[in-house]
PDB file of C-alpha atoms in Angstrom:
ATOM      1  CA  TYR A   1     -81.616  53.349  19.784  1.00 97.00           C
ATOM      2  CA  VAL A   2     -79.134  56.119  20.515  1.00 98.00           C
ATOM      3  CA  LEU A   3     -79.824  59.499  22.105  1.00 98.00           C
ATOM      4  CA  THR A   4     -77.223  62.202  21.542  1.00 98.00           C
ATOM      5  CA  GLN A   5     -76.807  65.160  23.897  1.00 98.00           C
ATOM      6  CA  PRO A   6     -74.134  67.902  23.893  1.00 98.00           C
ATOM      7  CA  PRO A   7     -71.683  67.255  26.743  1.00 98.00           C
ATOM      8  CA  SER A   8     -71.963  70.796  28.036  1.00 98.00           C
ATOM      9  CA  VAL A   9     -74.019  73.991  27.757  1.00 98.00           C
ATOM     10  CA  SER A  10     -73.084  77.295  29.341  1.00 98.00           C
ATOM     11  CA  VAL A  11     -75.367  80.261  29.910  1.00 98.00           C
ATOM     12  CA  ALA A  12     -75.271  83.511  31.866  1.00 97.00           C
ATOM     13  CA  PRO A  13     -77.707  84.060  34.765  1.00 97.00           C
ATOM     14  CA  GLY A  14     -81.071  85.316  33.611  1.00 97.00           C
ATOM     15  CA  GLN A  15     -80.615  83.959  30.104  1.00 98.00           C
ATOM     16  CA  THR A  16     -82.254  80.955  28.447  1.00 98.00           C
ATOM     17  CA  ALA A  17     -80.582  77.548  28.239  1.00 98.00           C
ATOM     18  CA  ARG A  18     -81.517  75.032  25.565  1.00 98.00           C
ATOM     19  CA  ILE A  19     -80.395  71.426  25.871  1.00 98.00           C
ATOM     20  CA  THR A  20     -80.970  69.186  22.875  1.00 98.00           C
ATOM     21  CA  CYS A  21     -81.474  65.434  22.604  1.00 98.00           C
ATOM     22  CA  GLY A  22     -81.090  63.912  19.176  1.00 98.00           C
ATOM     23  CA  GLY A  23     -82.430  60.577  17.992  1.00 98.00           C
ATOM     24  CA  ASN A  24     -83.782  58.990  14.854  1.00 97.00           C
ATOM     25  CA  ASN A  25     -87.389  60.195  14.510  1.00 97.00           C
ATOM     26  CA  ILE A  26     -87.453  61.038  18.217  1.00 98.00           C
ATOM     27  CA  GLY A  27     -90.499  63.155  17.469  1.00 97.00           C
ATOM     28  CA  GLY A  28     -92.452  59.930  17.315  1.00 96.00           C
ATOM     29  CA  LYS A  29     -91.529  59.014  20.859  1.00 96.00           C
ATOM     30  CA  SER A  30     -92.327  60.423  24.289  1.00 96.00           C
ATOM     31  CA  VAL A  31     -89.284  62.115  25.809  1.00 97.00           C
ATOM     32  CA  HIS A  32     -88.657  62.605  29.517  1.00 98.00           C
ATOM     33  CA  TRP A  33     -86.026  64.848  31.121  1.00 98.00           C
ATOM     34  CA  TYR A  34     -84.210  64.537  34.444  1.00 98.00           C
ATOM     35  CA  GLN A  35     -82.070  66.969  36.435  1.00 98.00           C
ATOM     36  CA  GLN A  36     -79.233  65.611  38.570  1.00 98.00           C
ATOM     37  CA  ARG A  37     -77.406  67.949  40.888  1.00 97.00           C
ATOM     38  CA  PRO A  38     -73.957  66.846  42.169  1.00 95.00           C
ATOM     39  CA  GLY A  39     -74.187  64.063  44.708  1.00 95.00           C
ATOM     40  CA  GLN A  40     -77.964  63.766  44.387  1.00 97.00           C
ATOM     41  CA  ALA A  41     -80.405  61.396  42.754  1.00 98.00           C
ATOM     42  CA  PRO A  42     -82.047  62.369  39.445  1.00 98.00           C
ATOM     43  CA  VAL A  43     -85.259  64.356  39.561  1.00 98.00           C
ATOM     44  CA  LEU A  44     -87.941  64.393  36.867  1.00 98.00           C
ATOM     45  CA  VAL A  45     -88.360  67.885  35.370  1.00 98.00           C
ATOM     46  CA  VAL A  46     -90.328  67.226  32.149  1.00 98.00           C
ATOM     47  CA  PHE A  47     -92.327  64.191  31.021  1.00 97.00           C
ATOM     48  CA  ASP A  48     -94.115  63.316  27.781  1.00 96.00           C
ATOM     49  CA  ASP A  49     -92.133  65.880  25.792  1.00 97.00           C
ATOM     50  CA  SER A  50     -93.539  69.013  27.434  1.00 97.00           C
ATOM     51  CA  ASP A  51     -95.450  68.330  30.681  1.00 97.00           C
ATOM     52  CA  ARG A  52     -94.087  69.401  34.019  1.00 97.00           C
ATOM     53  CA  PRO A  53     -94.572  67.836  37.464  1.00 96.00           C
ATOM     54  CA  SER A  54     -96.403  70.302  39.682  1.00 95.00           C
ATOM     55  CA  ARG A  55     -93.320  70.932  41.857  1.00 95.00           C
ATOM     56  CA  ILE A  56     -91.196  72.016  38.886  1.00 97.00           C
ATOM     57  CA  PRO A  57     -91.094  75.728  38.033  1.00 97.00           C
ATOM     58  CA  GLU A  58     -92.703  76.965  34.833  1.00 97.00           C
ATOM     59  CA  ARG A  59     -89.231  78.071  33.708  1.00 98.00           C
ATOM     60  CA  PHE A  60     -88.682  74.468  32.617  1.00 98.00           C
ATOM     61  CA  SER A  61     -90.303  73.494  29.308  1.00 98.00           C
ATOM     62  CA  GLY A  62     -89.849  70.926  26.598  1.00 98.00           C
ATOM     63  CA  SER A  63     -90.508  70.328  22.940  1.00 98.00           C
ATOM     64  CA  ASN A  64     -90.044  67.428  20.546  1.00 98.00           C
ATOM     65  CA  SER A  65     -90.169  67.247  16.761  1.00 97.00           C
ATOM     66  CA  GLY A  66     -88.411  65.477  13.972  1.00 97.00           C
ATOM     67  CA  ASN A  67     -85.026  64.232  15.124  1.00 98.00           C
ATOM     68  CA  THR A  68     -84.571  66.592  18.107  1.00 98.00           C
ATOM     69  CA  ALA A  69     -86.126  67.066  21.499  1.00 98.00           C
ATOM     70  CA  THR A  70     -85.258  70.200  23.486  1.00 98.00           C
ATOM     71  CA  LEU A  71     -85.340  71.093  27.157  1.00 98.00           C
ATOM     72  CA  THR A  72     -85.573  74.849  27.633  1.00 98.00           C
ATOM     73  CA  ILE A  73     -84.786  76.550  30.935  1.00 98.00           C
ATOM     74  CA  SER A  74     -85.641  80.244  31.015  1.00 98.00           C
ATOM     75  CA  ARG A  75     -84.312  82.821  33.462  1.00 98.00           C
ATOM     76  CA  VAL A  76     -81.496  80.482  34.492  1.00 98.00           C
ATOM     77  CA  ASP A  77     -80.039  80.851  37.967  1.00 96.00           C
ATOM     78  CA  ALA A  78     -77.161  79.184  39.842  1.00 96.00           C
ATOM     79  CA  GLY A  79     -79.525  76.586  41.273  1.00 96.00           C
ATOM     80  CA  ASP A  80     -80.073  75.178  37.798  1.00 97.00           C
ATOM     81  CA  GLU A  81     -76.463  74.037  37.480  1.00 98.00           C
ATOM     82  CA  ALA A  82     -76.711  70.280  37.078  1.00 98.00           C
ATOM     83  CA  ASP A  83     -76.510  67.408  34.671  1.00 98.00           C
ATOM     84  CA  TYR A  84     -79.580  66.896  32.514  1.00 98.00           C
ATOM     85  CA  TYR A  85     -80.594  63.610  30.891  1.00 98.00           C
ATOM     86  CA  CYS A  86     -83.191  62.772  28.259  1.00 98.00           C
ATOM     87  CA  GLN A  87     -84.908  59.377  28.186  1.00 98.00           C
ATOM     88  CA  VAL A  88     -87.113  57.450  25.813  1.00 97.00           C
ATOM     89  CA  TRP A  89     -88.643  53.985  25.580  1.00 96.00           C
ATOM     90  CA  ASP A  90     -87.260  51.891  22.702  1.00 95.00           C
ATOM     91  CA  SER A  91     -90.054  49.536  21.720  1.00 94.00           C
ATOM     92  CA  SER A  92     -87.856  47.614  19.297  1.00 95.00           C
ATOM     93  CA  SER A  93     -85.733  46.275  22.149  1.00 94.00           C
ATOM     94  CA  ASP A  94     -88.042  46.700  25.128  1.00 94.00           C
ATOM     95  CA  THR A  95     -85.541  48.906  26.908  1.00 96.00           C
ATOM     96  CA  TRP A  96     -85.344  52.454  28.264  1.00 97.00           C
ATOM     97  CA  VAL A  97     -82.585  54.572  26.779  1.00 98.00           C
ATOM     98  CA  PHE A  98     -80.900  57.587  28.360  1.00 98.00           C
ATOM     99  CA  GLY A  99     -78.935  60.237  26.579  1.00 98.00           C
ATOM    100  CA  GLY A 100     -75.327  60.726  27.630  1.00 98.00           C
ATOM    101  CA  GLY A 101     -76.185  63.773  29.716  1.00 98.00           C
ATOM    102  CA  THR A 102     -75.478  67.510  29.420  1.00 98.00           C
ATOM    103  CA  LYS A 103     -73.711  69.506  32.068  1.00 98.00           C
ATOM    104  CA  LEU A 104     -75.311  72.924  32.432  1.00 98.00           C
ATOM    105  CA  THR A 105     -72.956  75.607  33.701  1.00 98.00           C
ATOM    106  CA  VAL A 106     -74.231  78.978  34.841  1.00 97.00           C
ATOM    107  CA  LEU A 107     -71.489  81.509  34.141  1.00 94.00           C
TER     108      LEU A 107
ATOM    109  CA  GLU B   1     -94.260  61.548  51.419  1.00 93.00           C
ATOM    110  CA  LEU B   2     -93.174  59.373  48.518  1.00 94.00           C
ATOM    111  CA  GLN B   3     -89.945  57.633  49.427  1.00 97.00           C
ATOM    112  CA  LEU B   4     -87.687  54.891  48.071  1.00 98.00           C
ATOM    113  CA  VAL B   5     -84.749  53.707  50.170  1.00 98.00           C
ATOM    114  CA  GLU B   6     -82.097  51.386  48.740  1.00 98.00           C
ATOM    115  CA  SER B   7     -79.909  49.123  50.840  1.00 98.00           C
ATOM    116  CA  GLY B   8     -77.495  46.250  50.408  1.00 98.00           C
ATOM    117  CA  GLY B   9     -74.675  47.957  48.570  1.00 97.00           C
ATOM    118  CA  GLY B  10     -71.028  47.370  49.381  1.00 98.00           C
ATOM    119  CA  LEU B  11     -67.695  45.995  48.262  1.00 98.00           C
ATOM    120  CA  VAL B  12     -67.656  42.623  46.493  1.00 98.00           C
ATOM    121  CA  GLN B  13     -64.957  40.725  44.632  1.00 98.00           C
ATOM    122  CA  PRO B  14     -65.205  40.033  40.889  1.00 98.00           C
ATOM    123  CA  GLY B  15     -67.346  36.992  40.304  1.00 98.00           C
ATOM    124  CA  GLY B  16     -69.210  37.516  43.553  1.00 98.00           C
ATOM    125  CA  SER B  17     -72.862  38.238  44.303  1.00 98.00           C
ATOM    126  CA  LEU B  18     -74.847  40.956  46.003  1.00 98.00           C
ATOM    127  CA  ARG B  19     -78.553  41.601  46.599  1.00 98.00           C
ATOM    128  CA  LEU B  20     -79.918  45.103  46.587  1.00 98.00           C
ATOM    129  CA  SER B  21     -83.213  46.039  48.230  1.00 98.00           C
ATOM    130  CA  CYS B  22     -85.466  49.013  47.745  1.00 98.00           C
ATOM    131  CA  THR B  23     -88.167  49.766  50.326  1.00 98.00           C
ATOM    132  CA  ALA B  24     -91.062  51.967  49.265  1.00 98.00           C
ATOM    133  CA  SER B  25     -93.369  54.128  51.358  1.00 98.00           C
ATOM    134  CA  GLY B  26     -95.950  56.862  50.839  1.00 97.00           C
ATOM    135  CA  PHE B  27     -97.742  55.171  47.934  1.00 96.00           C
ATOM    136  CA  THR B  28     -99.490  51.897  47.058  1.00 96.00           C
ATOM    137  CA  PHE B  29     -96.443  49.926  45.989  1.00 97.00           C
ATOM    138  CA  ARG B  30     -98.325  46.970  44.499  1.00 96.00           C
ATOM    139  CA  ARG B  31     -99.932  49.199  41.822  1.00 95.00           C
ATOM    140  CA  TYR B  32     -96.705  50.499  40.322  1.00 95.00           C
ATOM    141  CA  GLU B  33     -94.094  49.199  37.959  1.00 96.00           C
ATOM    142  CA  MET B  34     -90.518  49.619  39.154  1.00 97.00           C
ATOM    143  CA  ASN B  35     -87.036  49.998  37.678  1.00 97.00           C
ATOM    144  CA  TRP B  36     -83.372  49.828  38.571  1.00 98.00           C
ATOM    145  CA  VAL B  37     -80.990  52.406  37.037  1.00 98.00           C
ATOM    146  CA  ARG B  38     -77.241  52.610  37.655  1.00 98.00           C
ATOM    147  CA  GLN B  39     -74.561  55.256  37.287  1.00 98.00           C
ATOM    148  CA  ALA B  40     -70.875  54.368  37.120  1.00 98.00           C
ATOM    149  CA  PRO B  41     -68.522  56.873  38.797  1.00 97.00           C
ATOM    150  CA  GLY B  42     -68.386  60.048  36.701  1.00 97.00           C
ATOM    151  CA  LYS B  43     -70.620  58.569  34.013  1.00 98.00           C
ATOM    152  CA  GLY B  44     -74.207  58.904  32.861  1.00 98.00           C
ATOM    153  CA  LEU B  45     -77.366  57.015  33.708  1.00 98.00           C
ATOM    154  CA  GLU B  46     -77.857  53.451  32.490  1.00 98.00           C
ATOM    155  CA  TRP B  47     -81.209  51.688  32.805  1.00 98.00           C
ATOM    156  CA  VAL B  48     -80.758  48.166  34.230  1.00 98.00           C
ATOM    157  CA  SER B  49     -84.113  46.400  34.701  1.00 98.00           C
ATOM    158  CA  TYR B  50     -87.882  46.765  34.894  1.00 96.00           C
ATOM    159  CA  ILE B  51     -90.623  44.756  36.592  1.00 96.00           C
ATOM    160  CA  ASN B  52     -94.354  45.321  36.305  1.00 94.00           C
ATOM    161  CA  SER B  53     -96.769  45.389  39.237  1.00 94.00           C
ATOM    162  CA  ASN B  54     -97.475  41.634  39.417  1.00 94.00           C
ATOM    163  CA  SER B  55     -94.032  40.463  38.258  1.00 96.00           C
ATOM    164  CA  SER B  56     -95.427  39.011  35.024  1.00 96.00           C
ATOM    165  CA  THR B  57     -93.318  41.243  32.770  1.00 95.00           C
ATOM    166  CA  ILE B  58     -89.595  41.778  33.303  1.00 96.00           C
ATOM    167  CA  TYR B  59     -86.987  43.445  31.088  1.00 96.00           C
ATOM    168  CA  TYR B  60     -83.210  43.678  31.363  1.00 97.00           C
ATOM    169  CA  ALA B  61     -80.476  45.668  29.718  1.00 97.00           C
ATOM    170  CA  ASP B  62     -78.216  43.500  27.551  1.00 97.00           C
ATOM    171  CA  SER B  63     -75.264  44.358  29.825  1.00 98.00           C
ATOM    172  CA  VAL B  64     -76.827  42.487  32.784  1.00 98.00           C
ATOM    173  CA  LYS B  65     -79.018  39.879  31.128  1.00 98.00           C
ATOM    174  CA  GLY B  66     -78.339  36.404  32.519  1.00 98.00           C
ATOM    175  CA  ARG B  67     -76.478  37.761  35.557  1.00 98.00           C
ATOM    176  CA  PHE B  68     -78.999  40.017  37.311  1.00 98.00           C
ATOM    177  CA  THR B  69     -82.502  39.121  38.513  1.00 98.00           C
ATOM    178  CA  ILE B  70     -85.161  41.638  39.443  1.00 98.00           C
ATOM    179  CA  SER B  71     -87.999  40.704  41.811  1.00 98.00           C
ATOM    180  CA  ARG B  72     -90.489  42.259  44.204  1.00 98.00           C
ATOM    181  CA  ASP B  73     -92.494  41.470  47.303  1.00 98.00           C
ATOM    182  CA  ASN B  74     -95.666  43.560  47.243  1.00 98.00           C
ATOM    183  CA  ALA B  75     -96.621  42.456  50.752  1.00 98.00           C
ATOM    184  CA  LYS B  76     -93.402  44.002  52.045  1.00 98.00           C
ATOM    185  CA  ASN B  77     -93.376  47.022  49.702  1.00 98.00           C
ATOM    186  CA  SER B  78     -89.974  45.920  48.479  1.00 98.00           C
ATOM    187  CA  LEU B  79     -88.055  45.677  45.226  1.00 98.00           C
ATOM    188  CA  PHE B  80     -84.929  43.585  44.817  1.00 98.00           C
ATOM    189  CA  LEU B  81     -81.981  43.163  42.445  1.00 98.00           C
ATOM    190  CA  GLN B  82     -79.956  39.981  42.737  1.00 98.00           C
ATOM    191  CA  MET B  83     -76.588  40.535  41.103  1.00 98.00           C
ATOM    192  CA  ASN B  84     -74.410  37.530  40.289  1.00 98.00           C
ATOM    193  CA  SER B  85     -71.143  37.088  38.406  1.00 98.00           C
ATOM    194  CA  LEU B  86     -70.257  40.691  39.173  1.00 98.00           C
ATOM    195  CA  ARG B  87     -67.615  42.468  37.102  1.00 98.00           C
ATOM    196  CA  ALA B  88     -65.565  45.597  37.658  1.00 98.00           C
ATOM    197  CA  GLU B  89     -67.730  47.384  35.118  1.00 98.00           C
ATOM    198  CA  ASP B  90     -70.794  46.815  37.335  1.00 98.00           C
ATOM    199  CA  THR B  91     -69.336  49.273  39.844  1.00 98.00           C
ATOM    200  CA  ALA B  92     -71.916  52.016  40.152  1.00 98.00           C
ATOM    201  CA  VAL B  93     -74.519  53.733  42.268  1.00 98.00           C
ATOM    202  CA  TYR B  94     -77.739  51.746  41.806  1.00 98.00           C
ATOM    203  CA  TYR B  95     -81.030  53.640  42.005  1.00 98.00           C
ATOM    204  CA  CYS B  96     -84.514  52.261  42.246  1.00 98.00           C
ATOM    205  CA  ALA B  97     -87.151  54.349  40.544  1.00 98.00           C
ATOM    206  CA  ARG B  98     -90.923  54.184  40.376  1.00 97.00           C
ATOM    207  CA  ASP B  99     -92.608  54.113  36.981  1.00 95.00           C
ATOM    208  CA  SER B 100     -95.273  56.676  36.224  1.00 89.00           C
ATOM    209  CA  GLY B 101     -98.190  54.331  36.880  1.00 80.00           C
ATOM    210  CA  ILE B 102     -99.601  54.613  33.372  1.00 79.00           C
ATOM    211  CA  THR B 103    -100.041  50.927  32.664  1.00 74.00           C
ATOM    212  CA  THR B 104    -101.024  51.284  29.020  1.00 78.00           C
ATOM    213  CA  ARG B 105     -97.609  52.402  27.898  1.00 81.00           C
ATOM    214  CA  PRO B 106     -94.046  52.863  29.247  1.00 84.00           C
ATOM    215  CA  GLY B 107     -93.790  55.942  31.404  1.00 89.00           C
ATOM    216  CA  TRP B 108     -91.308  58.118  33.217  1.00 96.00           C
ATOM    217  CA  PHE B 109     -89.400  57.560  36.435  1.00 97.00           C
ATOM    218  CA  ASP B 110     -90.528  59.444  39.522  1.00 96.00           C
ATOM    219  CA  PRO B 111     -89.438  59.381  42.277  1.00 97.00           C
ATOM    220  CA  TRP B 112     -85.962  57.900  42.586  1.00 98.00           C
ATOM    221  CA  GLY B 113     -84.233  56.548  45.647  1.00 98.00           C
ATOM    222  CA  GLN B 114     -81.005  58.042  47.001  1.00 97.00           C
ATOM    223  CA  GLY B 115     -78.934  55.204  45.560  1.00 98.00           C
ATOM    224  CA  ALA B 116     -76.742  52.389  46.813  1.00 98.00           C
ATOM    225  CA  LEU B 117     -73.045  52.116  45.904  1.00 98.00           C
ATOM    226  CA  VAL B 118     -71.819  48.812  44.614  1.00 98.00           C
ATOM    227  CA  THR B 119     -68.060  48.426  44.227  1.00 98.00           C
ATOM    228  CA  VAL B 120     -66.665  45.373  42.471  1.00 98.00           C
ATOM    229  CA  SER B 121     -62.978  45.059  43.175  1.00 97.00           C
ATOM    230  CA  SER B 122     -60.398  42.614  44.452  1.00 96.00           C
TER     231      SER B 122
END
């Protein structure tokens, strides 16, 4: 199972960033999203398509339908600059799959 | 505080072996499934292996199957990854990560350790 993410997304401060994750009928799977700042370990920001851990700001949200899942970050600030990865469980191979990652740049 | 701390990384020659450890604290380790994930320099995340709470179910990525062995010691709150027949392409930061704790279906990874660097080179 392959997850496809855009290599990079750029957005101005205060605007909304949308990072996509494409996969065959991904809408039928649960998608999780991770943020990885440079030199740091990944951090969970969205789980089960659209739920947020309590420590994650409401600016982070997710959706999933058809062949595309989307992580949306509203009111982007410099602290959101990071790599973002989507993840799903592939039941046909009993493996977890990560997308290739998207580098978010705040202009 | 939830914490995972990896150790055992280092430089090893191709064909050699290394054993990584991950020590957990701040939660009841024996109740949670665990994973290893790696990240090659400048590359993305790659899931490596999974073990359930009582070690009865184990999965591996095809890239490491037959060479790596995951295990755990619940009495010592520890997770391990025995890596044999190492190759240059195994060079990466290796993270341990706790599964969500939802035992009825695969979950998400939270938290992650800080990672241990494994370098395979002659």
